[in-house]
Short mmCIF file of C-alpha atoms in Angstrom, two decimals:
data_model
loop_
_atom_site.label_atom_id
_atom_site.label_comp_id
_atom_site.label_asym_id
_atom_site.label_seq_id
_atom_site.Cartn_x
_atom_site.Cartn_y
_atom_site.Cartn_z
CA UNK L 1 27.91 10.94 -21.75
CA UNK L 2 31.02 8.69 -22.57
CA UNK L 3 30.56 5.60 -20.99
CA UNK L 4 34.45 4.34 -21.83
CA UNK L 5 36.85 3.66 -18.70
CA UNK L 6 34.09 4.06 -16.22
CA UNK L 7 32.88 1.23 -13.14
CA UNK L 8 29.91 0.19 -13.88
CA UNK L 9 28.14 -0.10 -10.23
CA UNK L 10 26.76 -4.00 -9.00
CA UNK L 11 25.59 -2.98 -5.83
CA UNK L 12 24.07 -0.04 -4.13
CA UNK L 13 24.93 1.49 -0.27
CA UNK L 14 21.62 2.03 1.32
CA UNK L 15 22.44 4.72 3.76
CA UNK L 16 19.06 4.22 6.13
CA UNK L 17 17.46 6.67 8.63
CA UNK L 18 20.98 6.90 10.69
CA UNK L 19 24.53 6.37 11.03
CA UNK L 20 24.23 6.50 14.82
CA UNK L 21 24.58 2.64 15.79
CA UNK L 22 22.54 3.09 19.46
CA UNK L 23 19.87 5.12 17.04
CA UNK L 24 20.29 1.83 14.57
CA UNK L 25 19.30 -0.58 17.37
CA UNK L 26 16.97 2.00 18.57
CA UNK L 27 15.15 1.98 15.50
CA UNK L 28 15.14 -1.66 14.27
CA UNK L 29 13.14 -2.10 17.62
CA UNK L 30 10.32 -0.07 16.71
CA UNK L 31 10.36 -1.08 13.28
CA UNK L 32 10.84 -4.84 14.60
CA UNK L 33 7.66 -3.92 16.61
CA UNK L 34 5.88 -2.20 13.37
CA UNK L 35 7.01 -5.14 11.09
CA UNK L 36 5.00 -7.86 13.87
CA UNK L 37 1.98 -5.70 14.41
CA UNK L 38 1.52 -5.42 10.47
CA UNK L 39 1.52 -9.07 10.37
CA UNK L 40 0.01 -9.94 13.33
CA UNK L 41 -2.85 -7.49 12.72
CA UNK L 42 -3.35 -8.57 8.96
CA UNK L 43 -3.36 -12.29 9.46
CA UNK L 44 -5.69 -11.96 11.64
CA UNK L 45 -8.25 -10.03 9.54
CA UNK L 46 -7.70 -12.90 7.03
CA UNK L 47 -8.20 -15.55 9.75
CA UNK L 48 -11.27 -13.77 11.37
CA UNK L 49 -12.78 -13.39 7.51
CA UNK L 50 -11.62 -17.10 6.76
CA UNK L 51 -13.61 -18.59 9.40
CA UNK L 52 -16.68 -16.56 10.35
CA UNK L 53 -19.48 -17.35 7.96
CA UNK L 54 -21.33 -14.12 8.43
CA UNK L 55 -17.83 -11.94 6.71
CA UNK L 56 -18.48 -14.19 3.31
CA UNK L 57 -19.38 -11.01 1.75
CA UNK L 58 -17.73 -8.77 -1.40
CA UNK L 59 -17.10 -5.89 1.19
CA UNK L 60 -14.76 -9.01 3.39
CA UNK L 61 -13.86 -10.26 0.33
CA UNK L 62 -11.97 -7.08 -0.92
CA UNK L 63 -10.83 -6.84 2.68
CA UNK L 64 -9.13 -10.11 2.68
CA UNK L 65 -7.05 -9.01 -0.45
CA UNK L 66 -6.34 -5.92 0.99
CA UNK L 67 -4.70 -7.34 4.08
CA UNK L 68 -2.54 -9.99 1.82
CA UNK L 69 -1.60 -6.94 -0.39
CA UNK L 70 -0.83 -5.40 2.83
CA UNK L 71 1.59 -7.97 3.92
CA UNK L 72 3.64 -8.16 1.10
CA UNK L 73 3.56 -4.06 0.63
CA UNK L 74 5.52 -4.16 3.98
CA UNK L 75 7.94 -7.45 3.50
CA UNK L 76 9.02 -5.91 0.35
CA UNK L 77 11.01 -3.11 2.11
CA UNK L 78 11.13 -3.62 6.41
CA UNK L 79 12.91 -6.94 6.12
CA UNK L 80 15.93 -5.81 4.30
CA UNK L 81 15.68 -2.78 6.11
CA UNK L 82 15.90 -4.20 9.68
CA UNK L 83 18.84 -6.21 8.51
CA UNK L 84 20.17 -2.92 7.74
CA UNK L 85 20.01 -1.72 11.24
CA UNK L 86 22.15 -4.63 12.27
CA UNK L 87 24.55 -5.28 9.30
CA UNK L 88 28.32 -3.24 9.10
CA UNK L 89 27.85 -3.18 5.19
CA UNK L 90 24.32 -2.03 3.92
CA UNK L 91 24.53 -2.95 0.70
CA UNK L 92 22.04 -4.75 -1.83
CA UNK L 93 22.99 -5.13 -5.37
CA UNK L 94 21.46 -3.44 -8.68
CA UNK L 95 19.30 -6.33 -9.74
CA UNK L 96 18.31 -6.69 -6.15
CA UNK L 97 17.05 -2.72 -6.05
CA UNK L 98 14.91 -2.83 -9.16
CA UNK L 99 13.48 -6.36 -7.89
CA UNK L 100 12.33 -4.42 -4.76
CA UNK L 101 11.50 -1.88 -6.90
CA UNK L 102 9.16 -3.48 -9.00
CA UNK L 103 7.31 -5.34 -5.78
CA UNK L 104 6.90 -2.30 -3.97
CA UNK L 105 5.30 -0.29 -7.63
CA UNK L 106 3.20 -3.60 -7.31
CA UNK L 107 1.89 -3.94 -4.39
CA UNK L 108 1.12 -0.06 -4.13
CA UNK L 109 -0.80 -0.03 -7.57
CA UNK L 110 -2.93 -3.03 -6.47
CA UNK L 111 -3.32 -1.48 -3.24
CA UNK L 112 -5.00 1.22 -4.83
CA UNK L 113 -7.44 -0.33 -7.41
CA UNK L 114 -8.40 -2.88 -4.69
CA UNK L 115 -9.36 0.19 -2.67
CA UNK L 116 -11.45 1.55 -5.69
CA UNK L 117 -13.33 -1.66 -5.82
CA UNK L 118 -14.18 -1.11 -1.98
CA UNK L 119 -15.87 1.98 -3.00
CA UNK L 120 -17.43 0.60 -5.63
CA UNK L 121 -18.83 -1.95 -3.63
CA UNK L 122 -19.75 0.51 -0.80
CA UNK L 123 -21.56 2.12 -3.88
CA UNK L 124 -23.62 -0.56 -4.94
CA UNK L 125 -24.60 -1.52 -1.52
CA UNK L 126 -25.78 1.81 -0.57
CA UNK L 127 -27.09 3.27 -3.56
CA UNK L 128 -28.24 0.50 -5.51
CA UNK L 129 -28.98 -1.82 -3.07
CA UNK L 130 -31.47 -3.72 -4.66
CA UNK L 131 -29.36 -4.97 -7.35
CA UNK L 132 -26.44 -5.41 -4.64
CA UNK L 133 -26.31 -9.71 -5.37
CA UNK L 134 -25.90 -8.96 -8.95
CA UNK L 135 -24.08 -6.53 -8.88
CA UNK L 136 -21.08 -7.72 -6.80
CA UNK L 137 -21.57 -11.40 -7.53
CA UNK L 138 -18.47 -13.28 -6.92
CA UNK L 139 -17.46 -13.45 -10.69
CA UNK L 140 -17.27 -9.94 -10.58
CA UNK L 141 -15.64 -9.44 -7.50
CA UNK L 142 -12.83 -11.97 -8.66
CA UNK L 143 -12.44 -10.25 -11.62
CA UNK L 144 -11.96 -6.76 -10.10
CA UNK L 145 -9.47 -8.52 -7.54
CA UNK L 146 -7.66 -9.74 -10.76
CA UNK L 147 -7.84 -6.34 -12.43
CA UNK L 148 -6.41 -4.92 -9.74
CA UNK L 149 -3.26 -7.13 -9.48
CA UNK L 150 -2.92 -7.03 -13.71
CA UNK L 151 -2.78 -2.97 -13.43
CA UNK L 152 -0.31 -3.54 -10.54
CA UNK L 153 1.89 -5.25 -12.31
CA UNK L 154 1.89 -3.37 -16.28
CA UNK L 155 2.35 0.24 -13.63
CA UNK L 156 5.55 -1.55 -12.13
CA UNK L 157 6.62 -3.36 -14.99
CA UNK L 158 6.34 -0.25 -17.08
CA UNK L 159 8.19 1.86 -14.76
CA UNK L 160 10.68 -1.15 -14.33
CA UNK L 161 11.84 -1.92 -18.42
CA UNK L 162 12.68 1.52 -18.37
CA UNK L 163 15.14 1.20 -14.88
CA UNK L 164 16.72 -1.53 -16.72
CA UNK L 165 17.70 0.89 -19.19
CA UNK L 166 19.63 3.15 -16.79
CA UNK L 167 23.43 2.94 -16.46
CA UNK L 168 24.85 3.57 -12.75
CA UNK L 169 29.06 4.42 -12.87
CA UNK L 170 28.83 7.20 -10.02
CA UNK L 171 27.90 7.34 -6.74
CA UNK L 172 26.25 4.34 -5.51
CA UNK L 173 24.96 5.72 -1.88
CA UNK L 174 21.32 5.82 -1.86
CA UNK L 175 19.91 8.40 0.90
CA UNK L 176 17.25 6.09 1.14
CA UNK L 177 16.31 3.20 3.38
CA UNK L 178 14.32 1.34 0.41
CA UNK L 179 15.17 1.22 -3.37
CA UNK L 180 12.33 3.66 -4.77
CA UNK L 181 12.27 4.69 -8.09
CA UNK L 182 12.98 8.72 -7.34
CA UNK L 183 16.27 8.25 -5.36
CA UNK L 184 17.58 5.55 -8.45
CA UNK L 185 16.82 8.23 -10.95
CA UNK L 186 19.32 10.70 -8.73
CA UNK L 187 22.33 8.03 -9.37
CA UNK L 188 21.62 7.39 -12.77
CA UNK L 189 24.87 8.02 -15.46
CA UNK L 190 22.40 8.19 -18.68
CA UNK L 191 19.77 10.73 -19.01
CA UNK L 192 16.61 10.16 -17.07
CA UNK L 193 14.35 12.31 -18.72
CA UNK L 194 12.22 9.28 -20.17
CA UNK L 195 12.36 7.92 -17.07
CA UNK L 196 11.01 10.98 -15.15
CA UNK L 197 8.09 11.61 -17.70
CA UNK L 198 7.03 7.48 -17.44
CA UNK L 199 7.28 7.89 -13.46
CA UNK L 200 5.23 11.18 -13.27
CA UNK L 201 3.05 10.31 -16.42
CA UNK L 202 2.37 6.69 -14.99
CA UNK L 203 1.58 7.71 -11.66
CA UNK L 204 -0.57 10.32 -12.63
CA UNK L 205 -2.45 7.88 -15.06
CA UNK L 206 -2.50 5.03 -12.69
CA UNK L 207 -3.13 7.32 -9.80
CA UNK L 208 -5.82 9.67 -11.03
CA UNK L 209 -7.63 6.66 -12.39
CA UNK L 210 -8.20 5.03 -9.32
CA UNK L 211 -8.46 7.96 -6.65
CA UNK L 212 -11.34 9.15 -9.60
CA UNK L 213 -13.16 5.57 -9.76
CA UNK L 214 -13.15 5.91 -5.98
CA UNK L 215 -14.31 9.84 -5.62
CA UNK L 216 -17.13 9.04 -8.03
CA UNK L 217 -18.24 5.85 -6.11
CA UNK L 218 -18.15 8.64 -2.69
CA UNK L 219 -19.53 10.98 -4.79
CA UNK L 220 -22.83 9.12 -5.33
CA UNK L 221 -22.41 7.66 -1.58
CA UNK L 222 -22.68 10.96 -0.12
CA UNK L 223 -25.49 11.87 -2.23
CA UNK L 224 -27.46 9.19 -1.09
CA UNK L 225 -26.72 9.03 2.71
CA UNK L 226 -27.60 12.63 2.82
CA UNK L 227 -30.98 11.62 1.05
CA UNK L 228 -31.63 9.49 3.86
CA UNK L 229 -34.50 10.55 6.34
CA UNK L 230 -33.49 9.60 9.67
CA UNK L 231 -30.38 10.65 11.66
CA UNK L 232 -30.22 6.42 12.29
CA UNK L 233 -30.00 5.50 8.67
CA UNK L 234 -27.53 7.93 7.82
CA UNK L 235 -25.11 7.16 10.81
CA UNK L 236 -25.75 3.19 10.07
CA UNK L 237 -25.03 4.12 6.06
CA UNK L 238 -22.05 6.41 6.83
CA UNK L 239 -20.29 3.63 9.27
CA UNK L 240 -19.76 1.55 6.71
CA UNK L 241 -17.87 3.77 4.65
CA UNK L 242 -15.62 5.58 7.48
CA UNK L 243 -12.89 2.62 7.80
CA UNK L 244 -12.33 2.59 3.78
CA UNK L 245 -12.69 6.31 4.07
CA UNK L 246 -9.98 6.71 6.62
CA UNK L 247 -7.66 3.81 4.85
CA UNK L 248 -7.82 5.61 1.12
CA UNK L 249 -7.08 8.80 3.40
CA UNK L 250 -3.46 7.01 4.47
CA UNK L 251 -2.32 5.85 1.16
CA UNK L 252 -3.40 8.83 -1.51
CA UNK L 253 -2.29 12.19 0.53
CA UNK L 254 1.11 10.66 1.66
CA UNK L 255 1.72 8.72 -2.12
CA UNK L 256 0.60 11.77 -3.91
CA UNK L 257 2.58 14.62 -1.91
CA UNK L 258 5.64 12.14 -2.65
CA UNK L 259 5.47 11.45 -6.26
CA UNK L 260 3.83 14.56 -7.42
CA UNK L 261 5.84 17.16 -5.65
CA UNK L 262 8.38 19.72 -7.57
CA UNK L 263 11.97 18.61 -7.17
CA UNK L 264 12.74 21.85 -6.02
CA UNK L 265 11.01 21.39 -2.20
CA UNK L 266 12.39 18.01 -2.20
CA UNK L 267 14.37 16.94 0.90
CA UNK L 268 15.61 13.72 2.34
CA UNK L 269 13.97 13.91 5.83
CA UNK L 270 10.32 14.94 3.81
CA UNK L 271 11.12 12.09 1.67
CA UNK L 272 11.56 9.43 4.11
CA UNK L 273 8.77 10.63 6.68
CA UNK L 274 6.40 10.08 3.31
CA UNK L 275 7.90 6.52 2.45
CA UNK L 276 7.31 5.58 5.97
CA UNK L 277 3.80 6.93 6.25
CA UNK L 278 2.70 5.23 2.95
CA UNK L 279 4.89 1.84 2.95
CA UNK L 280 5.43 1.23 6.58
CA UNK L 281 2.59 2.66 8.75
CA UNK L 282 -0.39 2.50 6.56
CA UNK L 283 -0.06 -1.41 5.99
CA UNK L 284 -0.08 -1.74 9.84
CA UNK L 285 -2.97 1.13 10.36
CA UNK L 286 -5.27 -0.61 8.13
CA UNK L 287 -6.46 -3.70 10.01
CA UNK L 288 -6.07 -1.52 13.36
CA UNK L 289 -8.73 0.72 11.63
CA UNK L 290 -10.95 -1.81 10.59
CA UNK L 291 -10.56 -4.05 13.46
CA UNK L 292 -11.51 -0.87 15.91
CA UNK L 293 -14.21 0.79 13.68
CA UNK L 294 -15.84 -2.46 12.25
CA UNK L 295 -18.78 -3.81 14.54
CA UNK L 296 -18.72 -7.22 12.20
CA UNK L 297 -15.41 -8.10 12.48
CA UNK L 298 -14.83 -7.09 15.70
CA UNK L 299 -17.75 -9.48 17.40
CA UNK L 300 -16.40 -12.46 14.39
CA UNK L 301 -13.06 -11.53 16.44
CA UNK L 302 -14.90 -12.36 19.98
CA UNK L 303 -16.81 -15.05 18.99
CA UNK L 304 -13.51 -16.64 17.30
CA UNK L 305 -11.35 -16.00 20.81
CA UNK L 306 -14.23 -17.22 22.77
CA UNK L 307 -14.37 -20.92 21.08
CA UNK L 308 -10.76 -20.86 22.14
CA UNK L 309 -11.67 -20.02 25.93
CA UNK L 310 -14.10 -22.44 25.61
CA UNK L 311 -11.71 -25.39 24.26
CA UNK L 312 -9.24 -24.78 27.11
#
């Protein structure tokens, strides 16, 4: 395509989840209310697993990560979004999409491989217990924390040198209320068939690998709970596996039914209810989930709020 005598686009319109300004005001509400409750409920997990002695562990140690990962999963997108709501022009330019771009492909690639280091802890504690110390000795555990940023960052960066490469001259109304990757490629003036074959190949590689690494750790979990004599020792096994269970649930169906799915059932309304599930809801799930089905952190939590009835 000739590229002479066209505008090259420096901004982008984010067109949101409505043009309806009482449904605007109605929304950045509840997504005001989401936006708290994800950090509220994250900074406390960090607090709680900060101060309480008893959650110096690998398994609190992941979950500590996870949280922070959490919170900057969700500032990456809701705070420009809730401006949104409120602002007559929605507009955020080119360099400013990728940016956001590039954090959210971050944090949701770390996101992942720090889940697949939960299971593999959950794996070592359960079926190898034994060896559990030496296993997940704190070296290790900071490296696998480290890993999991490093492959964060080459999946987004790798997906983001070839964004920089695209050309935008057209339309610049995204039917989006976040800059994702799928919606850019829809705008684009050059050919994005690199660009499609990265994205799918990437996520597929990136993906696969750590929903695998985390079905094998389950895999040999399972195996061993149901080896397990008593009804007690199962159920006592099994609990500590259902919050990460339920967490890895939120973040692979909804991220691989949106990146993985044929163009041809693709629809704005499916698109956003995914993005909203995976980058919105799931961050602020996560420590509601582990807050309600975690006996540990939910008597650190107790013991932490009664000091403070007790300093009063």
């Amino acid at each position: 395509m000739t590229m002479k005598n066209q505008t090259t686009v420096t901004e982008f319109i984010l067109l949101g989840l409505s043009s309806d300004p009482q449904m605007q005001i109605f929304l950045f509400l509840v997504f005001l209310v989401i936006y708290l409750i994800t950090l509220g409920g994250n900074i406390v997990i960090m607090m709680v697993i900060r101060a309480d002695s008893h959650l110096h562990t690998p398994m609190y140690f992941f979950l500590f990560h996870l949280s922070f990962v959490d919170i900057c999963y969700s500032s990456v997108t809701v705070p420009k979004m809730l401006i949104n709501f409120l602002a007559e022009h929605k507009t955020i330019s080119v360099n400013g999409c990728i940016a956001q771009m590039f954090l959210f492909i971050l944090s949701v690639g770390t996101e992942a491989f720090i889940l697949s280091a939960m299971a593999y802890d959950r794996y070592a504690a359960i079926c190898d217990p034994l060896h559990y110390v030496q296993t997940m000795s704190k070296v290790i555990c900071v490296q696998l924390v480290s890993g999991a940023w490093t492959t964060g960052f080459f999946y987004a960066l790798l997906n983001t040198v070839f964004a920089l490469r695209m050309h935008f001259c057209g339309p610049n109304q995204i039917n989006h209320f976040s800059c994702e990757l799928p919606p850019l490629l829809q705008l684009s003036c050059t050919d994005t068939l690199t660009n499609q074959v990265v994205l799918l190949t990437s996520a597929l590689i990136f993906g696969l690998s750590s929903f695998l690494l985390t079905l094998i750790s389950y895999i040999h979990i399972i195996s061993t709970i149901l080896r397990i004599r008593s009804a007690e020792g199962r159920h006592k096994a099994f609990s500590t596996c259902s919050s990460h269970l339920i967490v890895v649930g939120l973040l692979y169906v909804t991220g691989f039914l949106q990146y993985t799915k044929p163009s041809s059932i693709s629809s704005v309304v499916l698109d956003e209810i995914f993005s909203i599930q995976y980058s919105i809801l799931t961050p602020m799930l996560n420590p509601i989930v582990y807050s309600l089905k975690n006996k540990e952190v939910k008597t650190a939590l107790r013991n932490i709020l009664g000091k403070f009835r007790f300093l009063k």
